Short mmCIF file of C-alpha atoms and ligand atoms in Angstrom, two decimals:
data_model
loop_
_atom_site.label_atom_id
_atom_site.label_comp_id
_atom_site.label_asym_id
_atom_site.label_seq_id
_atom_site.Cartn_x
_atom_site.Cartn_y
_atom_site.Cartn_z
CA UNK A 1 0.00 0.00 0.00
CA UNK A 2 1.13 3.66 -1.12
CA UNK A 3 2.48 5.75 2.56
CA UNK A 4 -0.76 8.12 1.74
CA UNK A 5 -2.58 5.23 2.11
CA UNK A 6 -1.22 5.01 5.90
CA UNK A 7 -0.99 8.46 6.92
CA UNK A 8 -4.68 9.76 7.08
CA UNK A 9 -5.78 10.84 10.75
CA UNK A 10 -8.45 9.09 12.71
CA UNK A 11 -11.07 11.58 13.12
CA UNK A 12 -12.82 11.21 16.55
CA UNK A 13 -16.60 10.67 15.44
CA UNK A 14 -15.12 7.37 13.95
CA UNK A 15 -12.30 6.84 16.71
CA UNK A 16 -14.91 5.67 18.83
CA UNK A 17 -17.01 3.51 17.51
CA UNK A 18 -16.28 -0.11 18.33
CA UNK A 19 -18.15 -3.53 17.58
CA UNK A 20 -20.72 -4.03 20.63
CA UNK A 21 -23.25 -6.76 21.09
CA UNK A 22 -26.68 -5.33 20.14
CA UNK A 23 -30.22 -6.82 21.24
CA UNK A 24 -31.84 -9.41 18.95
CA UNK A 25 -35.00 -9.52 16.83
CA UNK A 26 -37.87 -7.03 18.22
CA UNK A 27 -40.78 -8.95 19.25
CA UNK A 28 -44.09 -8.77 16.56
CA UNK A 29 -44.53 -9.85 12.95
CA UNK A 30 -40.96 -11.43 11.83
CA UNK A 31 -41.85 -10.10 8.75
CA UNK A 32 -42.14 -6.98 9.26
CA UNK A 33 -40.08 -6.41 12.57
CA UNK A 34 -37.52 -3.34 12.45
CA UNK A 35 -34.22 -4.50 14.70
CA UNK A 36 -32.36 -1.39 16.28
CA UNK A 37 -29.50 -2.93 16.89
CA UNK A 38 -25.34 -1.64 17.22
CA UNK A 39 -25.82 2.29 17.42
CA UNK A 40 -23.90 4.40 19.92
CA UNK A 41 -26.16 4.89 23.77
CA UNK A 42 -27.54 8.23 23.37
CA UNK A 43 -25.09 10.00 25.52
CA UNK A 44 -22.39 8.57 23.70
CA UNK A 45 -23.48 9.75 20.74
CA UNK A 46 -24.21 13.29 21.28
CA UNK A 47 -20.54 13.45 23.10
CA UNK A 48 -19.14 12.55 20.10
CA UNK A 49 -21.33 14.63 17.96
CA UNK A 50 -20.08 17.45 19.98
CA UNK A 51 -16.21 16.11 20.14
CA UNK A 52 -16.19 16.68 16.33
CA UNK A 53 -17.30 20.11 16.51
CA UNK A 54 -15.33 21.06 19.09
CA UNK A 55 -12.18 19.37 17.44
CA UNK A 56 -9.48 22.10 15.94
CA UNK A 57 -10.29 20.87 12.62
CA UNK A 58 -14.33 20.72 12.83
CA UNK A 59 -15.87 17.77 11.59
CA UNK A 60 -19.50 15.92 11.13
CA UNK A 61 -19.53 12.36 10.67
CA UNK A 62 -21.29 12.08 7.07
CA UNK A 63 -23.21 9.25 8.64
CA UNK A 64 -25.36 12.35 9.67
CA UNK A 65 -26.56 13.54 6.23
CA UNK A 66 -29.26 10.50 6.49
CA UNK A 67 -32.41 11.96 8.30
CA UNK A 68 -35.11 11.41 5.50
CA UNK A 69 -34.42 14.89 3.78
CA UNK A 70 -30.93 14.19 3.77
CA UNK A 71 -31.74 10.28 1.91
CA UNK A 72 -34.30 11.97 -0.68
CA UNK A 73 -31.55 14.59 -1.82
CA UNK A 74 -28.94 11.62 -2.09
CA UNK A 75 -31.70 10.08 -4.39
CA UNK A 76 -31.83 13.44 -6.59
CA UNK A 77 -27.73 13.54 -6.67
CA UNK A 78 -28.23 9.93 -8.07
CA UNK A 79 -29.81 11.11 -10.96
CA UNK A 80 -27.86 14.36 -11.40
CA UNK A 81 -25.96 14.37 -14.57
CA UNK A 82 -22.53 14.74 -13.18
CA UNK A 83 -22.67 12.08 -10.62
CA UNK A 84 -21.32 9.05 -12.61
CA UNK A 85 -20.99 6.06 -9.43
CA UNK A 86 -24.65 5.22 -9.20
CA UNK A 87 -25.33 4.80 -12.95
CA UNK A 88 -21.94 3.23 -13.87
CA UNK A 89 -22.37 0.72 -11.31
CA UNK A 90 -25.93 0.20 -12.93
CA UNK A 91 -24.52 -0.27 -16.17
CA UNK A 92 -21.63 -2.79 -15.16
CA UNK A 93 -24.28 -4.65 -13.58
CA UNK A 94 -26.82 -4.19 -16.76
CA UNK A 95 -24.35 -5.57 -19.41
CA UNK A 96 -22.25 -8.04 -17.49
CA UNK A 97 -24.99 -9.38 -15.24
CA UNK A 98 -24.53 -12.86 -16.65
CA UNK A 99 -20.77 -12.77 -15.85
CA UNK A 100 -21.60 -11.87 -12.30
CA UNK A 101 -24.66 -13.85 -11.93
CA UNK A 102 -22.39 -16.84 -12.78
CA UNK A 103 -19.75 -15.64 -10.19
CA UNK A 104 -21.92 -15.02 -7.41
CA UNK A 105 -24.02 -18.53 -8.51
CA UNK A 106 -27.41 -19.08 -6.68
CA UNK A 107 -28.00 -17.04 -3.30
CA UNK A 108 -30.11 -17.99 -0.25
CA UNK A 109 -29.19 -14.96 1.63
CA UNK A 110 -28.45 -11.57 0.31
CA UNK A 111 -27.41 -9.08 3.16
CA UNK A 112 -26.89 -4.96 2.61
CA UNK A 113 -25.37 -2.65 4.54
CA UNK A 114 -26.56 0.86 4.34
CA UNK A 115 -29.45 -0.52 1.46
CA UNK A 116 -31.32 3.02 1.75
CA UNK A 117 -33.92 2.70 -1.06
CA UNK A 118 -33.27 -1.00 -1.64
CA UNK A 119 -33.31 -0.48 -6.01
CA UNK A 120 -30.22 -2.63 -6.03
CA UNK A 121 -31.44 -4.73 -4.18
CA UNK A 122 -34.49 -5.86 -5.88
CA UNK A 123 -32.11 -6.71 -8.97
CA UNK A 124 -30.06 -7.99 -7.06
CA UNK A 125 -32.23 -10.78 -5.39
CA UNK A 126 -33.71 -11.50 -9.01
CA UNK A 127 -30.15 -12.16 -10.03
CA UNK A 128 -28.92 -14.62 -7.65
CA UNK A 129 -32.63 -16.06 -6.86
CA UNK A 130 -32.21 -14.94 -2.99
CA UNK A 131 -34.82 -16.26 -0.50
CA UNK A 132 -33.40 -13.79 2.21
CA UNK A 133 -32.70 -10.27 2.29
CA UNK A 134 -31.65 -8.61 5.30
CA UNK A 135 -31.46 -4.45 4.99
CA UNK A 136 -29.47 -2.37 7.37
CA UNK A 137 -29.13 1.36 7.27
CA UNK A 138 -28.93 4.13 9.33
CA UNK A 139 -32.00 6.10 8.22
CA UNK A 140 -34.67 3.40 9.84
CA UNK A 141 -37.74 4.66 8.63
CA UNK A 142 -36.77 5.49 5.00
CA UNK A 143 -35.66 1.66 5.02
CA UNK A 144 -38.51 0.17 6.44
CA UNK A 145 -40.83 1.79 3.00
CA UNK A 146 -38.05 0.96 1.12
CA UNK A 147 -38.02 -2.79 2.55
CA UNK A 148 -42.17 -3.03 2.44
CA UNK A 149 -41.75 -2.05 -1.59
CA UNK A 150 -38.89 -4.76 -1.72
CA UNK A 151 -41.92 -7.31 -0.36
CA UNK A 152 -44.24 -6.30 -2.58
CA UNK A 153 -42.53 -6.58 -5.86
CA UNK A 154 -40.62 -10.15 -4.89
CA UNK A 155 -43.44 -11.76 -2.71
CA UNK A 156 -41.29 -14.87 -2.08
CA UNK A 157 -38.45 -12.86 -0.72
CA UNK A 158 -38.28 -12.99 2.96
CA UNK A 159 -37.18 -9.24 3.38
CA UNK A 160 -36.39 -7.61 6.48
CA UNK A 161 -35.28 -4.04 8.02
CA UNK A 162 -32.54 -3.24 10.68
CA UNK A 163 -32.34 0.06 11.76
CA UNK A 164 -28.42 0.76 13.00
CA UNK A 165 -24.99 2.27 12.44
CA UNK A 166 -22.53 -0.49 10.60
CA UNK A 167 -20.03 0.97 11.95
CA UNK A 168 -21.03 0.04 15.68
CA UNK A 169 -21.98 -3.73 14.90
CA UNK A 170 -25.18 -4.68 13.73
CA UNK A 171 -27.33 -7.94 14.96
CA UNK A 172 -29.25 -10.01 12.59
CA UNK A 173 -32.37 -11.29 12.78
CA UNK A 174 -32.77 -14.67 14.48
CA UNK A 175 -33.10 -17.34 12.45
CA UNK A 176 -31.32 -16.26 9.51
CA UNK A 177 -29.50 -19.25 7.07
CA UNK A 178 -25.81 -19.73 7.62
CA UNK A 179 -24.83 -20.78 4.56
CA UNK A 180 -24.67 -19.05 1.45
CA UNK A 181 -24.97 -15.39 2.24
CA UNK A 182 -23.50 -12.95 -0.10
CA UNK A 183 -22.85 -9.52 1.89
CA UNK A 184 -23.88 -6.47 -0.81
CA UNK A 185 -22.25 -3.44 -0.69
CA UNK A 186 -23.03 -1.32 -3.97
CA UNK A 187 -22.70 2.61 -4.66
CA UNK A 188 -19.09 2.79 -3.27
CA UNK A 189 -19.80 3.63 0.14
CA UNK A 190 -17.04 2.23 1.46
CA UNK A 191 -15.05 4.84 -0.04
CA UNK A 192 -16.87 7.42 3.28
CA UNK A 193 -13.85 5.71 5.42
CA UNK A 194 -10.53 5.76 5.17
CA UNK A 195 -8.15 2.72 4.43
CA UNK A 196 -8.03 1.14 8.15
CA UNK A 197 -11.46 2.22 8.58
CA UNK A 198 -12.13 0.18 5.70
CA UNK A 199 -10.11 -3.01 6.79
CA UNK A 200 -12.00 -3.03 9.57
CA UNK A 201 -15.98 -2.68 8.01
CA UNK A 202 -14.14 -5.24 5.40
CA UNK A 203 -13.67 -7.68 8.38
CA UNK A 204 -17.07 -7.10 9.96
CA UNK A 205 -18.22 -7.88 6.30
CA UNK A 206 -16.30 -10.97 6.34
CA UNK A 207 -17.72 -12.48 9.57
CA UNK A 208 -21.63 -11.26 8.70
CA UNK A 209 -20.81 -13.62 5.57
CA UNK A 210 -18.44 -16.64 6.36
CA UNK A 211 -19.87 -20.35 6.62
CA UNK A 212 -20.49 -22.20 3.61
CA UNK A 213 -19.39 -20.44 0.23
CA UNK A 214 -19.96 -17.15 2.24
CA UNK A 215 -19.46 -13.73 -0.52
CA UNK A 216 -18.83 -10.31 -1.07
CA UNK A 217 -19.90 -8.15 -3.88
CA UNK A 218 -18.91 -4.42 -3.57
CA UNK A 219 -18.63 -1.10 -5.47
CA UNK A 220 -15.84 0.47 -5.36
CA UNK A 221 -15.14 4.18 -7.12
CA UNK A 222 -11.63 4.48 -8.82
CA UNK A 223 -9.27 6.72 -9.36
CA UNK A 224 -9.99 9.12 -12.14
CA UNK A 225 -8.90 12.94 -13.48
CA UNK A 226 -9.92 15.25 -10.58
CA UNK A 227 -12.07 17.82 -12.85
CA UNK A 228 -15.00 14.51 -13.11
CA UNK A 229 -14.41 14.18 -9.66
CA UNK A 230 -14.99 17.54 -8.95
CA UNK A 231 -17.87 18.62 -11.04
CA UNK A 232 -19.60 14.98 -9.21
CA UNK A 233 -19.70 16.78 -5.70
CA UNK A 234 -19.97 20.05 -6.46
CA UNK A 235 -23.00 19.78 -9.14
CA UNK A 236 -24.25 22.81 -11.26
CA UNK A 237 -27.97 22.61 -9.69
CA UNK A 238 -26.74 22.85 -6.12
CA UNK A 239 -28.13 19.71 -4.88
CA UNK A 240 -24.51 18.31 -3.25
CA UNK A 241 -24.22 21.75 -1.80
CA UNK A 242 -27.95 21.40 -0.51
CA UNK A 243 -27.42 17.78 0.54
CA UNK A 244 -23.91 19.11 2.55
CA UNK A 245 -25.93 21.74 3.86
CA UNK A 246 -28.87 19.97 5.36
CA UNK A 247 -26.54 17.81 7.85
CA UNK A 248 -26.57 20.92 9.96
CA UNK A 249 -30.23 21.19 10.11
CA UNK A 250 -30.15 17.47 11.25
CA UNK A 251 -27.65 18.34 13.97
CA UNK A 252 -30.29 20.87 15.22
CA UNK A 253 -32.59 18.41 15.54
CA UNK A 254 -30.60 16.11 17.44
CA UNK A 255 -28.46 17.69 19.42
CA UNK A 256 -30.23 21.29 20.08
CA UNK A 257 -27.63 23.33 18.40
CA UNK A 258 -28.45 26.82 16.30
CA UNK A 259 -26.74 26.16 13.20
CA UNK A 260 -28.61 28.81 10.14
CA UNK A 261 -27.52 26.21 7.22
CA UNK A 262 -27.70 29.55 4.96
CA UNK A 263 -24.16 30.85 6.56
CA UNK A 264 -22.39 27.91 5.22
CA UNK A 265 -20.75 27.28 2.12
CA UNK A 266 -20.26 24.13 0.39
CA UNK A 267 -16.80 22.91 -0.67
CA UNK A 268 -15.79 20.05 -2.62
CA UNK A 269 -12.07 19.11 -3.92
CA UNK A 270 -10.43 16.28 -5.05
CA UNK A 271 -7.02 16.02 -2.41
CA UNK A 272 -4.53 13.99 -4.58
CA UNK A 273 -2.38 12.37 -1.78
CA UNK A 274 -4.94 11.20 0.11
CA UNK A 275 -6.51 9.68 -3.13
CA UNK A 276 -9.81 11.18 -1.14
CA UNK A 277 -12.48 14.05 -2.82
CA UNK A 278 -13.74 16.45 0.40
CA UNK A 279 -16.19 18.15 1.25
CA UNK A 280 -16.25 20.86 3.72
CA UNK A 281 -18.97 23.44 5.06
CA UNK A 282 -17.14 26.85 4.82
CA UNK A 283 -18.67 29.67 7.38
CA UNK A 284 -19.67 32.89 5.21
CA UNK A 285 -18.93 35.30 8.16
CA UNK A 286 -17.50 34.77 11.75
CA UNK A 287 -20.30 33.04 13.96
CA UNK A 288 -20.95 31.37 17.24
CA UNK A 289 -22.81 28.27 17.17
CA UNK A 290 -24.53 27.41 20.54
CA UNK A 291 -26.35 24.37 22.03
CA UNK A 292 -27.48 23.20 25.12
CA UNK A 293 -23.92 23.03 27.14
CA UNK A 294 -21.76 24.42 24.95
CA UNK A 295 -20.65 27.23 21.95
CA UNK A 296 -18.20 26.77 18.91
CA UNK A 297 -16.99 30.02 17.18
CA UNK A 298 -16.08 30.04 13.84
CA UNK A 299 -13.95 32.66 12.06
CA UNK A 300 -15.15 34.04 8.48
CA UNK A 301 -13.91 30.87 6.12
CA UNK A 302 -13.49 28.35 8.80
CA UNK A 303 -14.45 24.64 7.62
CA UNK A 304 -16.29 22.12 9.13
CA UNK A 305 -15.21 18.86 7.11
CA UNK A 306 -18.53 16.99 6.42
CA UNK A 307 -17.22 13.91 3.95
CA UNK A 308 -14.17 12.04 2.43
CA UNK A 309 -15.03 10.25 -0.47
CA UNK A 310 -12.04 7.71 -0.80
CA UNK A 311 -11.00 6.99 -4.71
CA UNK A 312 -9.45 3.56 -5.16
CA UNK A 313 -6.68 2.05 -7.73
CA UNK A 314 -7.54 -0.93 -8.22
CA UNK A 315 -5.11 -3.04 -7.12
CA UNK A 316 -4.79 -1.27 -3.89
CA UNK A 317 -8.56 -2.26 -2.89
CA UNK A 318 -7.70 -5.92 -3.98
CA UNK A 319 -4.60 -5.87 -1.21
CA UNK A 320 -7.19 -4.28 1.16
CA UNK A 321 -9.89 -6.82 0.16
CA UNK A 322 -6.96 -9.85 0.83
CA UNK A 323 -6.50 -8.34 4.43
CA UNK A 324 -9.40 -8.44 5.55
CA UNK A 325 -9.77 -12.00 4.54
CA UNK A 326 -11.33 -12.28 1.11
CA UNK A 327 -10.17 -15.08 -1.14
CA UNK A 328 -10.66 -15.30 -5.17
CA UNK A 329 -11.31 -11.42 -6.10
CA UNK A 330 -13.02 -11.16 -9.20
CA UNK A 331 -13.29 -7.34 -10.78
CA UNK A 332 -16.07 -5.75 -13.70
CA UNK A 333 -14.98 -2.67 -14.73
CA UNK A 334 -16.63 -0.02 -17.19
CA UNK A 335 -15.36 0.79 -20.42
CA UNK A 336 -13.89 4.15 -19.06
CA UNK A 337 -12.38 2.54 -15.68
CA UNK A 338 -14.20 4.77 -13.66
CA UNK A 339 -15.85 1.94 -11.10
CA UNK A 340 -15.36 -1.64 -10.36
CA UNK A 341 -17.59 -4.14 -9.12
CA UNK A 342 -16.15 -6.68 -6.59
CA UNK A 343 -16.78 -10.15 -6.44
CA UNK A 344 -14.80 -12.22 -3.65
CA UNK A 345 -15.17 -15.49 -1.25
CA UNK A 346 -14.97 -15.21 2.50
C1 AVJ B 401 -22.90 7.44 -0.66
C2 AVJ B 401 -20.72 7.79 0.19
C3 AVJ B 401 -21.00 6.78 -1.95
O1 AVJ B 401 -19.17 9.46 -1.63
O2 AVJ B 401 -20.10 9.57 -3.57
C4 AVJ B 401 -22.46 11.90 -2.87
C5 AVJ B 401 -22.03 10.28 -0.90
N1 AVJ B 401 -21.51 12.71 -1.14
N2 AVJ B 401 -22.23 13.20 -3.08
C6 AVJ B 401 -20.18 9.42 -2.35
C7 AVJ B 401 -22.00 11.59 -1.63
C8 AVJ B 401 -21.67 13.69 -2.04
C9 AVJ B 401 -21.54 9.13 -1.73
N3 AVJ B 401 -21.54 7.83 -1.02
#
């Protein structure tokens, strides 16, 4: 692995977050239960809400851009024209499905982390003929609709919802087949943590997926010329600059701070040697933010960084991929080599 690769910082909202044991299935309607399971005691979690901000360098975790406004505007930047990921990955999957389909082979469990509005899914479980789908994602109640549409369009699909933070550990249902689960892990959100950050989700994949002919498939984003990767997070229309925005009106809401999202501007840039675009929230004049407890200042221009957005070579996500345990790596690339889909055995 490249020294970048070794040198990024361990920001404290991530610092802290360690596998725990979580409760198991709520009681109710199997079917339809919603699992909380592996995020932070509330305490904890404001505290290290608040350690970010109060951290030289501000930072939000952008786990925190995923209250229900925050999911519907990552829908629209889905669909904007300068965001490539989503609709390259859609297209490696569209005209080398067969390929993969024959990889991957016949699926009794398909499990996704952070599955938001579940459209991958649903292909997906066609694909590999699934009989169990198991959604996790932070923003619980967008899932659960997103998991009841799921149900209706593949009746025979045993599809459930659990509400929780990846990051933290997450329990499955009860009950769940051992063998034959194939973890999912489109749209290149792995590329929100940095390298050891990722060895370590990589390893939590591997153990949600081991026993017999356990599997990975994940998108990852490559390495590409910094003016596409640019334009993709700072968009023409303004919705990545809305989307950055509205994590401080989320923050409000759960911690009780004063944030007005309209003195912040958004800032996205593709940093080379960290092989990493960023985002940042840049204040438009000096300001005190205040909550219950506590006050930040920030001087005119100060940043609050929201996002990295980790951009792979290939080869270095294969050694990463090896590391954490995953045997056979198989890769599907576009015709540009902007994106790569994943295939590999626990
Ligand atoms: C969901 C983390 C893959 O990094 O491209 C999109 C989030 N941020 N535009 C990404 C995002 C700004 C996205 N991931």
């Amino acid at each position: 692995m490249p020294a970048a690769f070794l040198s990024s910082v361990t920001p404290p909202f991530l610092a802290g977050t360690r596998p725990r044991s979580a409760p198991g299935s709520a009681p109710g309607d199997a079917r339809t239960a919603l699992v909380w399971a592996g995020s932070l005691p509330p305490g904890a979690e404001r505290q290290a809400i608040l350690d970010g901000l109060m951290w030289p360098q501000a930072q939000i975790s952008p786990k925190y851009f995923y209250d229900q406004r925050g999911s519907e505007l990552f829908e629209a930047i889905t669909r904007l024209p300068e965001y490539y990921p989503t609709r390259t990955e859609r297209a490696i999957l569209d005209g080398q499905g067969a390929a993969i389909g024959r990889a991957i082979g016949r699926r009794r469990v398909v499990i996704e982390p952070g599955a938001g509005s579940c459209a991958k899914a649903l292909r997906l479980c066609r694909l590999v003929q699934a009989t169990h789908f198991v959604g996790v994602d932070i923003s619980a109640d967008y899932l659960e609709g997103a998991v009841a549409r799921l149900r209706t369009a593949l009746p025979g699909l045993d599809a459930r919802a659990v509400g929780g933070d990846i990051t933290a550990g997450i329990a499955l249902p009860a009950g769940l087949p051992q063998a034959r689960r194939l973890v999912f892990y489109p749209g290149s959100s792995i590329g929100n943590f940095d390298p050891p950050q990722a060895l370590q989700l990589l390893r939590g994949m591997h153990t949600l997926a081991a026993g017999e002919e356990g599997a990975l498939l994940i998108g990852v984003d490559l390495r590409k010329d910094a003016a596409v990767l640019q334009a993709a997070y700072d968009d023409a229309a303004g919705v990545t600059a809305a989307f950055n925005r509205n994590v401080l009106t989320h923050l409000n809401r759960l911690i009780g701070s004063d944030f007005d999202p309209a003195q912040w501007r958004h800032e996205a840039f593709f940093d080379a040697h960290h092989s990493r675009v960023e985002m940042h929230l840049a204040a438009r004049s000096p300001q005190c933010v205040r909550w219950p407890g506590g006050e930040r200042r920030f001087a005119a221009c100060e940043r609050i960084h929201t996002e990295n957005s980790y951009k792979y070579r290939l080869p270095d996500f294969m050694e990463l991929l090896a590391a954490a345990g995953f045997r056979q790596p198989q890769a599907w690339l576009d015709r540009r080599g902007w994106y790569a889909l994943v295939h590999a055995r626990t």
